[in-house]
Coordinates of C-alpha atoms in Angstrom, one line a residue:
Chain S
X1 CA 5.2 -10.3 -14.3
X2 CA 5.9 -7.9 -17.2
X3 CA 8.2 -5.5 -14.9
X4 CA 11.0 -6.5 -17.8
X5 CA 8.7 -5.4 -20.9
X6 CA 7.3 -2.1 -19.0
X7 CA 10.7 -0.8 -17.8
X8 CA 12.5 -1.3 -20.8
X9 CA 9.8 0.9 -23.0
X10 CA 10.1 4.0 -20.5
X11 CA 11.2 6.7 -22.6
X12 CA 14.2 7.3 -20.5
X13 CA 15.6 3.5 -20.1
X14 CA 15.1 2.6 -24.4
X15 CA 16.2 -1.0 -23.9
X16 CA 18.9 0.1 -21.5
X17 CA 17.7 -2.1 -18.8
X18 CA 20.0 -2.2 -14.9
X19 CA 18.3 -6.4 -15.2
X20 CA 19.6 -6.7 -11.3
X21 CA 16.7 -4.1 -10.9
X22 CA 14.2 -5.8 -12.7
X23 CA 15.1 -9.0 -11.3
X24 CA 14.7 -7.1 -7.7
X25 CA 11.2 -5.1 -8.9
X26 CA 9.7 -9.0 -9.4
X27 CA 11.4 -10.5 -6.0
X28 CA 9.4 -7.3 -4.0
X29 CA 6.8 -8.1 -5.3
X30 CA 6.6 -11.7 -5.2
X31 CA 8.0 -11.6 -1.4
X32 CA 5.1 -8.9 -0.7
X33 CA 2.6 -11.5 -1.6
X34 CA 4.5 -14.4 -0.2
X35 CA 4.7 -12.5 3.2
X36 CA 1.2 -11.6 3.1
X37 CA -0.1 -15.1 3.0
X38 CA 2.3 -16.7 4.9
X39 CA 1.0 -14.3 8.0
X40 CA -2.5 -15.5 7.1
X41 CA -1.4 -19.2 6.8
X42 CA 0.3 -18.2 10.6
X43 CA -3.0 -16.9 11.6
X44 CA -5.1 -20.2 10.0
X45 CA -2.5 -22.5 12.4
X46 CA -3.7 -24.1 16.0
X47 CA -0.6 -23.0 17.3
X48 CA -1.0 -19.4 16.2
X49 CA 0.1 -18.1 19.7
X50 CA 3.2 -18.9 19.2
X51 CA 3.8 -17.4 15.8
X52 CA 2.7 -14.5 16.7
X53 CA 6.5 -13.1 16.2
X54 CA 6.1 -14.6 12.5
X55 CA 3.1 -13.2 11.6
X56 CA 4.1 -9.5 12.6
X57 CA 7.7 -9.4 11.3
X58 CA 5.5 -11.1 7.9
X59 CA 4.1 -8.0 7.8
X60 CA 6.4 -5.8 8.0
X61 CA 8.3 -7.3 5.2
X62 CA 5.6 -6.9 3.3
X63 CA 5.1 -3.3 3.4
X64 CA 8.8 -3.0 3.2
X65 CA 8.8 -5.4 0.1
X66 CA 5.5 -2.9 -1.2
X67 CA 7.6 0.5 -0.8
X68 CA 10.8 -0.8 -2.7
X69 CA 8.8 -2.4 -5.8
X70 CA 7.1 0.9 -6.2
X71 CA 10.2 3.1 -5.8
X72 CA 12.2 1.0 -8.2
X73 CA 9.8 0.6 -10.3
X74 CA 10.2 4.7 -11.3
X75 CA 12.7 5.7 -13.9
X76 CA 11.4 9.2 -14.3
X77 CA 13.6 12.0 -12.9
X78 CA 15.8 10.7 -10.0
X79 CA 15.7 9.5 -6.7
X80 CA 19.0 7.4 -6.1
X81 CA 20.2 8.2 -2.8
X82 CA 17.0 7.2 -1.2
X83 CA 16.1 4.6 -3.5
X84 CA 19.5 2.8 -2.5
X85 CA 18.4 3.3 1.3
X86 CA 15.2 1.9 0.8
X87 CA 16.7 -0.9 -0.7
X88 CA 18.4 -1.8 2.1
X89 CA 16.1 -1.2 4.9
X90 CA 14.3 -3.6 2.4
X91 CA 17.0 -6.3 2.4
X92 CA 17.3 -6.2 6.1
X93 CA 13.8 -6.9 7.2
X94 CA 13.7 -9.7 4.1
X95 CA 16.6 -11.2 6.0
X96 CA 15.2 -10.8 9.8
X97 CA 11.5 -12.4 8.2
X98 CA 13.5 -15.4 6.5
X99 CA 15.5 -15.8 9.5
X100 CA 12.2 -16.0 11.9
X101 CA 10.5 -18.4 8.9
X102 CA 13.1 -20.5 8.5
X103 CA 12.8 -21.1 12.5
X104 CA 9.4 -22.8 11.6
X105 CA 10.3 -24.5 8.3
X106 CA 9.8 -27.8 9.3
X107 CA 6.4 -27.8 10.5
X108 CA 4.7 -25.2 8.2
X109 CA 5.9 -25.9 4.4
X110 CA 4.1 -22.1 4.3
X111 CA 7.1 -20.9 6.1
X112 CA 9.7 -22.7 4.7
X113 CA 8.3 -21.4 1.0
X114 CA 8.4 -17.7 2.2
X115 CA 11.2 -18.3 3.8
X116 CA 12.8 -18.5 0.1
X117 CA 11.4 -15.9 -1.2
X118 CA 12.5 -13.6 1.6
X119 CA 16.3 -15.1 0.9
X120 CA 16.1 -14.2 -2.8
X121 CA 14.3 -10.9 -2.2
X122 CA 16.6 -9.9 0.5
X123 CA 19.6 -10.9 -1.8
X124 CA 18.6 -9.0 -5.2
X125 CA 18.3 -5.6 -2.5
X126 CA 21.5 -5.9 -1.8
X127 CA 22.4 -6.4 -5.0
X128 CA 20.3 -3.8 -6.4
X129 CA 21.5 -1.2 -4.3
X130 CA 25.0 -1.7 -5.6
X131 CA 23.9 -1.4 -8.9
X132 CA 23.5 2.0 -10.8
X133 CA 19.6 2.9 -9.7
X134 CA 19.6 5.9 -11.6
X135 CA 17.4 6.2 -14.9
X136 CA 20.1 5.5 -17.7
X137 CA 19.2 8.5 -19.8
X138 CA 18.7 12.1 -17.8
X139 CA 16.2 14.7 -19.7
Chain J
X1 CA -6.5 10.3 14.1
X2 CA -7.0 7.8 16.4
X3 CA -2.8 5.9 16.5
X4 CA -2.5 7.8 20.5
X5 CA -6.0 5.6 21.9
X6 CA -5.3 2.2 19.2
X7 CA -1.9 2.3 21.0
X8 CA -2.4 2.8 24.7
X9 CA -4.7 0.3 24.6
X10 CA -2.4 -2.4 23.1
X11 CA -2.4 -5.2 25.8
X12 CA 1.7 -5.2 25.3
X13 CA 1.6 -0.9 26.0
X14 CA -1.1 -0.5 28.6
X15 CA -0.7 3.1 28.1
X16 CA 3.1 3.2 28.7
X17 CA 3.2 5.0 25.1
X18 CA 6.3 6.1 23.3
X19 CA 4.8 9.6 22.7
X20 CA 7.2 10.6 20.2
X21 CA 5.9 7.1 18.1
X22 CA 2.6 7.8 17.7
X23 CA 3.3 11.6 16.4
X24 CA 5.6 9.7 13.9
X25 CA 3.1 7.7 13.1
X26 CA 0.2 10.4 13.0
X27 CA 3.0 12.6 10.6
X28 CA 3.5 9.4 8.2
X29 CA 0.1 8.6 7.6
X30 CA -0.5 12.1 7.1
X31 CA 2.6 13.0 4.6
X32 CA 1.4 9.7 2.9
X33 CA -1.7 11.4 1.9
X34 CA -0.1 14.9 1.7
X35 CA 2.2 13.5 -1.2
X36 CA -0.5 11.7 -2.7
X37 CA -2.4 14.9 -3.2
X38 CA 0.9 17.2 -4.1
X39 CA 1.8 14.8 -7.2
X40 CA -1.9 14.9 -8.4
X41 CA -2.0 18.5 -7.9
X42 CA 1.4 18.6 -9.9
X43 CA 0.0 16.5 -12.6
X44 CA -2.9 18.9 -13.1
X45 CA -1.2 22.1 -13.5
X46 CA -0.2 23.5 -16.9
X47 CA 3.3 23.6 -16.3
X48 CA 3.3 19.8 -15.7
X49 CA 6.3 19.1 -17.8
X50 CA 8.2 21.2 -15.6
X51 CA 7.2 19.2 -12.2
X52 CA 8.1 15.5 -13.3
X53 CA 10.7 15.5 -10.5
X54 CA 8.7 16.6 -8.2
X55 CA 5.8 14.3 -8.9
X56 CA 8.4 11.3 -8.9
X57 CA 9.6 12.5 -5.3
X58 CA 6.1 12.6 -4.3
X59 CA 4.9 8.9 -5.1
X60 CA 8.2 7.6 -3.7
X61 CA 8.0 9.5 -0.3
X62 CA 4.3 8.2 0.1
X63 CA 5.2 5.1 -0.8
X64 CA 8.4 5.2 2.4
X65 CA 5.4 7.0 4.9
X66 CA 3.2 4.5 4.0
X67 CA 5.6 1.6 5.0
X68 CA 7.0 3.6 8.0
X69 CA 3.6 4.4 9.2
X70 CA 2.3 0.7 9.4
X71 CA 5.2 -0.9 10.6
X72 CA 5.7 1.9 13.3
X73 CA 2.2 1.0 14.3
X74 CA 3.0 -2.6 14.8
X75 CA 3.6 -3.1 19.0
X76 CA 3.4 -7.5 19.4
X77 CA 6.7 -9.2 19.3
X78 CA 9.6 -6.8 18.2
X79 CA 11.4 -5.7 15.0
X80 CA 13.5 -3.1 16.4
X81 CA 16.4 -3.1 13.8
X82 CA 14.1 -3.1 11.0
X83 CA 12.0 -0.5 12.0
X84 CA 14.5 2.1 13.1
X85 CA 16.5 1.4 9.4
X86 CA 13.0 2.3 8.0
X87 CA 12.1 5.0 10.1
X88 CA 15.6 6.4 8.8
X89 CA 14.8 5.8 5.2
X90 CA 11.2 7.4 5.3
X91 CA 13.3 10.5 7.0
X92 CA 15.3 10.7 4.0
X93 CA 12.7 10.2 1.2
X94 CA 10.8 13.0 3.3
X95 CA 13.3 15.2 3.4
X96 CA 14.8 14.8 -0.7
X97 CA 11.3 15.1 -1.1
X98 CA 10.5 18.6 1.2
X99 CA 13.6 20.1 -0.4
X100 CA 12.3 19.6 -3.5
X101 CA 8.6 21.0 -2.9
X102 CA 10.1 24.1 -1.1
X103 CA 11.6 25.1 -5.0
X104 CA 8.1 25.2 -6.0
X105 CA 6.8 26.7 -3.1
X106 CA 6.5 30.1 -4.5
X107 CA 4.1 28.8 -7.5
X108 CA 2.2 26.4 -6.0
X109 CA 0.5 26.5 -2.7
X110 CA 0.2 22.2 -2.5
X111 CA 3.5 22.2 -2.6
X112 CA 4.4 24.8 -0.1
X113 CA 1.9 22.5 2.3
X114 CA 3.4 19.4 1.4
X115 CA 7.1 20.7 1.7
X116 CA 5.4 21.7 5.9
X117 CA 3.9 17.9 6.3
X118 CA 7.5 16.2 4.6
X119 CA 9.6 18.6 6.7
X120 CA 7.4 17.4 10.0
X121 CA 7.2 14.0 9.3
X122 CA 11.1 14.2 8.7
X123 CA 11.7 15.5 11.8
X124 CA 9.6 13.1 13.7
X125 CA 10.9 9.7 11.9
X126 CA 14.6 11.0 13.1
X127 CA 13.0 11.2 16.2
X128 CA 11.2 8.2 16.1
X129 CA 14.3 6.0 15.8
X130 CA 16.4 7.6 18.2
X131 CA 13.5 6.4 20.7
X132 CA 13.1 3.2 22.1
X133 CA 10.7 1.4 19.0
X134 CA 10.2 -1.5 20.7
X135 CA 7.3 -2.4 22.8
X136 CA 7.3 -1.9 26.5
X137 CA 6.3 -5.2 27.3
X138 CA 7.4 -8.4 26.2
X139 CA 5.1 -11.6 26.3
Chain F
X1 CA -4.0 15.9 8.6
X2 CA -3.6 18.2 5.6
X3 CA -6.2 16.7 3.2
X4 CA -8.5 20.1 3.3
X5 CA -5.4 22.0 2.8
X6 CA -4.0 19.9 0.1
X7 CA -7.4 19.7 -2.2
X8 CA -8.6 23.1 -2.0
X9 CA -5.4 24.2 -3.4
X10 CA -5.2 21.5 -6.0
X11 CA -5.2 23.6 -10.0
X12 CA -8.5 22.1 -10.9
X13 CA -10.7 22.4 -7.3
X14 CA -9.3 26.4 -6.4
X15 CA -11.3 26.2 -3.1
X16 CA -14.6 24.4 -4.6
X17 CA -14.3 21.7 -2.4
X18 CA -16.3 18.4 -1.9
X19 CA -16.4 18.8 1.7
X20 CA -17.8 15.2 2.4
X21 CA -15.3 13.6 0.4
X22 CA -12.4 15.4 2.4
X23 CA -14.1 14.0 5.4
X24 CA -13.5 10.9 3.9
X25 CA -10.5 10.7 3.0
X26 CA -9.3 11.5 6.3
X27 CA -11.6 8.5 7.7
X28 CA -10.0 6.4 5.5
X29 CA -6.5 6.8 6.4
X30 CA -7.4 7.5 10.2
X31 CA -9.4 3.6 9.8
X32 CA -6.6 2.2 8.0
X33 CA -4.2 3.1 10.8
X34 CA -6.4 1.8 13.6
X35 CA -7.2 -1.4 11.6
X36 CA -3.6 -2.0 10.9
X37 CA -3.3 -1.2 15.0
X38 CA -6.5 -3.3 16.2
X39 CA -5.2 -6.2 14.5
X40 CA -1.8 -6.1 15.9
X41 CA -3.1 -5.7 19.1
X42 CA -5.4 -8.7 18.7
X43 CA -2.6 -11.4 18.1
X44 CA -1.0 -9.9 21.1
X45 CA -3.9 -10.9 23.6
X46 CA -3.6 -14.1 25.1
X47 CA -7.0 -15.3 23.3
X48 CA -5.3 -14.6 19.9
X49 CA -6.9 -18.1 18.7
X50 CA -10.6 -16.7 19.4
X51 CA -9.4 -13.1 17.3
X52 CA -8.5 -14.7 14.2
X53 CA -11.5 -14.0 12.3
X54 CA -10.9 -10.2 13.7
X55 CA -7.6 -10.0 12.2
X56 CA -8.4 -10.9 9.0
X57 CA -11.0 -8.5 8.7
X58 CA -9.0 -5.4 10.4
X59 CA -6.6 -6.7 7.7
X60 CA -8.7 -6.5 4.7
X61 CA -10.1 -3.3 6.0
X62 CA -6.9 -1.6 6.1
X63 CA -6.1 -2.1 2.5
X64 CA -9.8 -1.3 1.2
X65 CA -9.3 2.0 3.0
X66 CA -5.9 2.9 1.5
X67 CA -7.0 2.2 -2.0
X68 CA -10.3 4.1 -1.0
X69 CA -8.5 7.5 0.6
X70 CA -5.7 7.5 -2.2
X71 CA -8.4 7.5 -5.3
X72 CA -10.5 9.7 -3.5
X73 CA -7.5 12.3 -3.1
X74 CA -6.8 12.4 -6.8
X75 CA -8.7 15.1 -8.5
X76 CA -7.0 15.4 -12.1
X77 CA -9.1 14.1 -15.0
X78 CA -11.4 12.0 -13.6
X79 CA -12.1 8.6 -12.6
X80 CA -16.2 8.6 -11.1
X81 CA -17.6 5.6 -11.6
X82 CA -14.3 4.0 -10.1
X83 CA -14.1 6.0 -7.7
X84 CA -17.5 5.6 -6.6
X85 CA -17.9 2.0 -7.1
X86 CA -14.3 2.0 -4.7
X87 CA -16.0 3.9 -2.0
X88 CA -18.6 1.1 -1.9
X89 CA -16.6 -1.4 -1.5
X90 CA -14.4 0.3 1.2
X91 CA -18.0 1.2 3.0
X92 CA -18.8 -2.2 2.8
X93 CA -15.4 -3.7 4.3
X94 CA -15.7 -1.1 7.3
X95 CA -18.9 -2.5 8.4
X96 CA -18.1 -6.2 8.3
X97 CA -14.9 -5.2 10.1
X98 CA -17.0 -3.1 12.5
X99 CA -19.7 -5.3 13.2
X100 CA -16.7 -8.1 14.3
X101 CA -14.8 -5.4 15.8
X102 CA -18.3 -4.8 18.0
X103 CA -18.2 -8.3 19.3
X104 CA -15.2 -8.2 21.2
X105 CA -15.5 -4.4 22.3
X106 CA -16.6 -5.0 25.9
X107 CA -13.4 -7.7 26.3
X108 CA -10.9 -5.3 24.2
X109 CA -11.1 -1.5 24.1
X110 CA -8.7 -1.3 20.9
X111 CA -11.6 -3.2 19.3
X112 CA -14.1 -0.9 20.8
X113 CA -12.3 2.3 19.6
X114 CA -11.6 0.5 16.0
X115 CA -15.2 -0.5 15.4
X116 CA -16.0 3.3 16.1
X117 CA -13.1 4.5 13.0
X118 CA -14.6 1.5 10.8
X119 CA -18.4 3.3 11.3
X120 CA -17.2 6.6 10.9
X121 CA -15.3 5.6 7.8
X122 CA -18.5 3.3 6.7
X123 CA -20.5 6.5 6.9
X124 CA -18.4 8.7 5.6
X125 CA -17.7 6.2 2.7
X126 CA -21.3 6.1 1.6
X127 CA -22.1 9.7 1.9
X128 CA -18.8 10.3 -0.4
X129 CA -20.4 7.9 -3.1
X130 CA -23.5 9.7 -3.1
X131 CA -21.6 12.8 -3.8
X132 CA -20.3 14.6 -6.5
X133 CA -16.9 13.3 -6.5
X134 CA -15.5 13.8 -9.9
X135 CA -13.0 17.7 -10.1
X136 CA -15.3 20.7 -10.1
X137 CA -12.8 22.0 -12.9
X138 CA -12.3 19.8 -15.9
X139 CA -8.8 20.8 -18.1
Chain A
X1 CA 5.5 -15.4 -7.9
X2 CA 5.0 -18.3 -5.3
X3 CA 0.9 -17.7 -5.1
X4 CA 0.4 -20.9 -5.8
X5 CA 2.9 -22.4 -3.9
X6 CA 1.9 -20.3 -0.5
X7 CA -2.0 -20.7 -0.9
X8 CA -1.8 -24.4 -1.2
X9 CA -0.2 -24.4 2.0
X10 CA -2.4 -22.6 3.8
X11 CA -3.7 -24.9 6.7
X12 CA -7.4 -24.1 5.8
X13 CA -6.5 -25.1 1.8
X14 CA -4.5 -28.0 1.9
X15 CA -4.4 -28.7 -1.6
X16 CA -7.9 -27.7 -2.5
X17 CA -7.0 -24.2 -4.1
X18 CA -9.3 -22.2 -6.1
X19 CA -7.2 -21.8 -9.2
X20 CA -8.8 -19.1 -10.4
X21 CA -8.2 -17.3 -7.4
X22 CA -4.8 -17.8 -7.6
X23 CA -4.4 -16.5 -11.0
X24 CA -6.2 -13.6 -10.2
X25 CA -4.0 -12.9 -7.4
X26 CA -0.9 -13.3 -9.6
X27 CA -2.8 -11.1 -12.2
X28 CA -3.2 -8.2 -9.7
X29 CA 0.5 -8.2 -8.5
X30 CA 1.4 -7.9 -12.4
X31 CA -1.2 -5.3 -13.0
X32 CA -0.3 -3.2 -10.1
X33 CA 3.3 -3.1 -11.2
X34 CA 2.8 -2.2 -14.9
X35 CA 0.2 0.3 -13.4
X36 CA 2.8 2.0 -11.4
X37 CA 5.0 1.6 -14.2
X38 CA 3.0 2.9 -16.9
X39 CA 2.3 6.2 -14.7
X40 CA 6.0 6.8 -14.5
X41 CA 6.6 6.0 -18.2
X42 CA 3.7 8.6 -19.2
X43 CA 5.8 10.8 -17.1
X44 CA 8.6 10.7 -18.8
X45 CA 7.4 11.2 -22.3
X46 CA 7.7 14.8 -23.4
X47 CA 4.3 15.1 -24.3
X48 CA 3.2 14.1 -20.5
X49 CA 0.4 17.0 -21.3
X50 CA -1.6 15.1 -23.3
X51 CA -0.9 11.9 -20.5
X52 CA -2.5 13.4 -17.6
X53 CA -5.5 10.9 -17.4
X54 CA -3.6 8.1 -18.5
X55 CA -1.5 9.0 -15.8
X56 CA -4.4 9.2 -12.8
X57 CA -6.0 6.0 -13.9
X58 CA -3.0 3.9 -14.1
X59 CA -2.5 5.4 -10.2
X60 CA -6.0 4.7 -9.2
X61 CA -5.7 1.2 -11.4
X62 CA -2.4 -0.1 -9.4
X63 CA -4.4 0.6 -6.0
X64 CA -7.6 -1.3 -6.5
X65 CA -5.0 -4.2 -7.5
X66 CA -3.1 -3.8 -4.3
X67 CA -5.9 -3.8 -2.3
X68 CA -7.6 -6.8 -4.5
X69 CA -4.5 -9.2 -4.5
X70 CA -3.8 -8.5 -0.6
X71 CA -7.2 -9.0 0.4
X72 CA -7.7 -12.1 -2.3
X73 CA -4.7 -13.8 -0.8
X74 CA -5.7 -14.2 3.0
X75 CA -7.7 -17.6 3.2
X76 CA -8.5 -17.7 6.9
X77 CA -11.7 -17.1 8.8
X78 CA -13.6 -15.5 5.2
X79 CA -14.9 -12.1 3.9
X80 CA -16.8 -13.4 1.2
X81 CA -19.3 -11.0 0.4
X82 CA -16.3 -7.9 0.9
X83 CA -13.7 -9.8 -1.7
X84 CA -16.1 -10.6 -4.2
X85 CA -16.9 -6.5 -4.0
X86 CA -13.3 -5.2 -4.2
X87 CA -12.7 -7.7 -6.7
X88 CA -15.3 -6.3 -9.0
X89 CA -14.3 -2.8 -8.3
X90 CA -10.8 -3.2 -9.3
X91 CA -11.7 -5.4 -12.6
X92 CA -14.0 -2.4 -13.4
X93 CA -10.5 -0.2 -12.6
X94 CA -8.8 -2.4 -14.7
X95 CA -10.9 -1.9 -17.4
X96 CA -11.2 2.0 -17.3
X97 CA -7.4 1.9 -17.4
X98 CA -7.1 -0.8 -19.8
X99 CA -9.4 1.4 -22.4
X100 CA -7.2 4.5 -21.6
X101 CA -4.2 2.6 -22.2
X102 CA -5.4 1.2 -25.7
X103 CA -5.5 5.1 -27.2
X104 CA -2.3 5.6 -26.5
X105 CA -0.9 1.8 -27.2
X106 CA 0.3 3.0 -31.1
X107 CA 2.3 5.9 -29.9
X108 CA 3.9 4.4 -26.5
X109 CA 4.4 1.1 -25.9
X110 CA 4.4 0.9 -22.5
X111 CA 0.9 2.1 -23.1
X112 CA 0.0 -1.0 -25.0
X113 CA 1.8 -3.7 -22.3
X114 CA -0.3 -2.2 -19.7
X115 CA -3.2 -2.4 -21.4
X116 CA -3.2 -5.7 -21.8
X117 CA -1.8 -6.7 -18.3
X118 CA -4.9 -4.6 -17.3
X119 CA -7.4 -6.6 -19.6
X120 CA -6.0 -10.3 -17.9
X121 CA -6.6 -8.6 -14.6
X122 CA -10.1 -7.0 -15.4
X123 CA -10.8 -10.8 -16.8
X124 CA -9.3 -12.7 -14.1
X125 CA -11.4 -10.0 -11.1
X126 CA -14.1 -11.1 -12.9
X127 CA -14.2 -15.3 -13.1
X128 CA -12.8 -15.1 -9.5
X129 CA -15.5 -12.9 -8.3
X130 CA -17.9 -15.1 -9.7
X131 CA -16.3 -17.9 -8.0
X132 CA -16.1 -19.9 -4.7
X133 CA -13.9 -17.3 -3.0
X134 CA -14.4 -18.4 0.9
X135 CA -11.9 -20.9 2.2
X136 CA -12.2 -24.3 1.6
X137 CA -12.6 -25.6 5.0
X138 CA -13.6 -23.4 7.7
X139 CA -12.2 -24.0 11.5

């Protein structure tokens, strides 16, 4: 991903990267994609009745994983506060998905991979939103 | 819209709807596209340089509906934790979002709409995860 | 929703709106919602195994209509071909979806009720493309 | 991003990935988040003005990619003719973008990075549409 080279030539940021961000733009991202076909690999499975539970909290990692890649993404203006909360409503349902996937690691390799990626993604939100989120340099 | 009938006839709901919900719902959905339109609108007027805050709050409280709105919709299996956290943070992002659209109100007609639609949808996601979120009816 | 509201007061439209193309952009995020809902509710049934097929399709509907109703509620500059050629696509999705959705209507009423948003939007979607969709106004 | 990874393990795959596919998948992730990006940089310059185009097409760009790399990732059941559709509606996005982009890529740099993420993904859209995008083995 180029989240690195985009963020660092916003007119406001100048090289003056927060990289905990950066590395927390690509995790969203990757975890949104990750989630998304790990609740279609569920769904592809004989024993898709009883993933059920995986397949919907997939999903709503992934829209929580979409929302927090786009917010941090912006360095225009400000938006802190409810960045940071995002953030964490971000790193919570990361956590409750890579909980549920890891319950089902063993049989689906699917899971156990987006189980990962919900453990990293759900790490760099926390860390993130510990970090200064603000745009370095105000207008 | 169409969330009240999708919902009632969920087969874990049978029409033992969470009323407050599906307004939540119907108010994300529409505050998604609301903001949509408000930052457009922004972009296109002449004093564009002077609405870069606004247009920032915008994308970033669309993106929060958007994500409250689908999860929210979600009734199989449970997530209860995770969706009241981002019923919470979709509040917030509304309402940094409505305060700032009411400052503009006087200038620009889209935003004193879309200040109405954040303030609404504000109200309802507070009121949304006060509620009971999960679904009636456990398999 | 607010979408009339929201575009007739956008700089560049001033009350010439494309009334069609409102129409459809509330279609699109009214069938987005009950795809997101119709597919939830299928991997709840008991039969989820038999509704797979359904799923995915409600799925890929969903996000054809949210990338269809966002363009279409842009009117700065212009983006016609796009934006026309997006439309398509999005009519296209929402009858597959509908046709499958039809198939299970008499078993499941959320299917019935989804396969009537997914025509409405399919219609609505064509008849948008045919339009006049760029601003009225060019800057 | 774990595209690879996930679709490989996707009961109906099993090895037998469509590479292409795959890259185009990763390609729309990227492009969406430079999309988003580059909107929010444009912002930010002072001469945002003279953006206001660059800006709505980088929007409109970053949702045809959402909609593309969600929908291109799901391998069960099929939507053949649907994919192929939105994946030639967002490589024709990319490109619109992608040309914007490239007159302003001397002045802003962020301009230039996006154009050519948009050019891989307008490239990528393209050999994957023209490829075997059904599953490999249907149930």
């Amino acid at each position: 991903m180029h989240a690195q080279q985009m963020i660092s030539t916003h007119p406001h940021v100048r090289g003056n990267t927060n990289d905990v961000l950066i590395r927390c733009i690509e995790a969203c991202f990757d975890c949104e994609q990750s989630c998304i076909a790990c609740a279609d690999a569920c769904l592809g499975e004989d024993m898709v009745q009883e993933l059920t539970q995986c397949i919907r909290l997939n999903l709503d990692c992934a829209d929580t994983c979409r929302a927090a890649g786009s917010m941090a993404t912006r360095r225009t203006g400000s938006n802190e506060v409810a960045l940071r909360t995002m953030l964490e409503a971000c790193g919570l349902a990361c956590r409750i998905c890579g909980d549920e996937c890891e319950r089902h690691a063993q049989q689906h390799q699917h899971c156990a991979i987006c189980a990962q990626t919900c453990r990293q993604c759900e790490q760099l939100c926390q860390e993130a939103a510990q970090s200064k989120t603000g745009s370095q340099q105000q207008h």
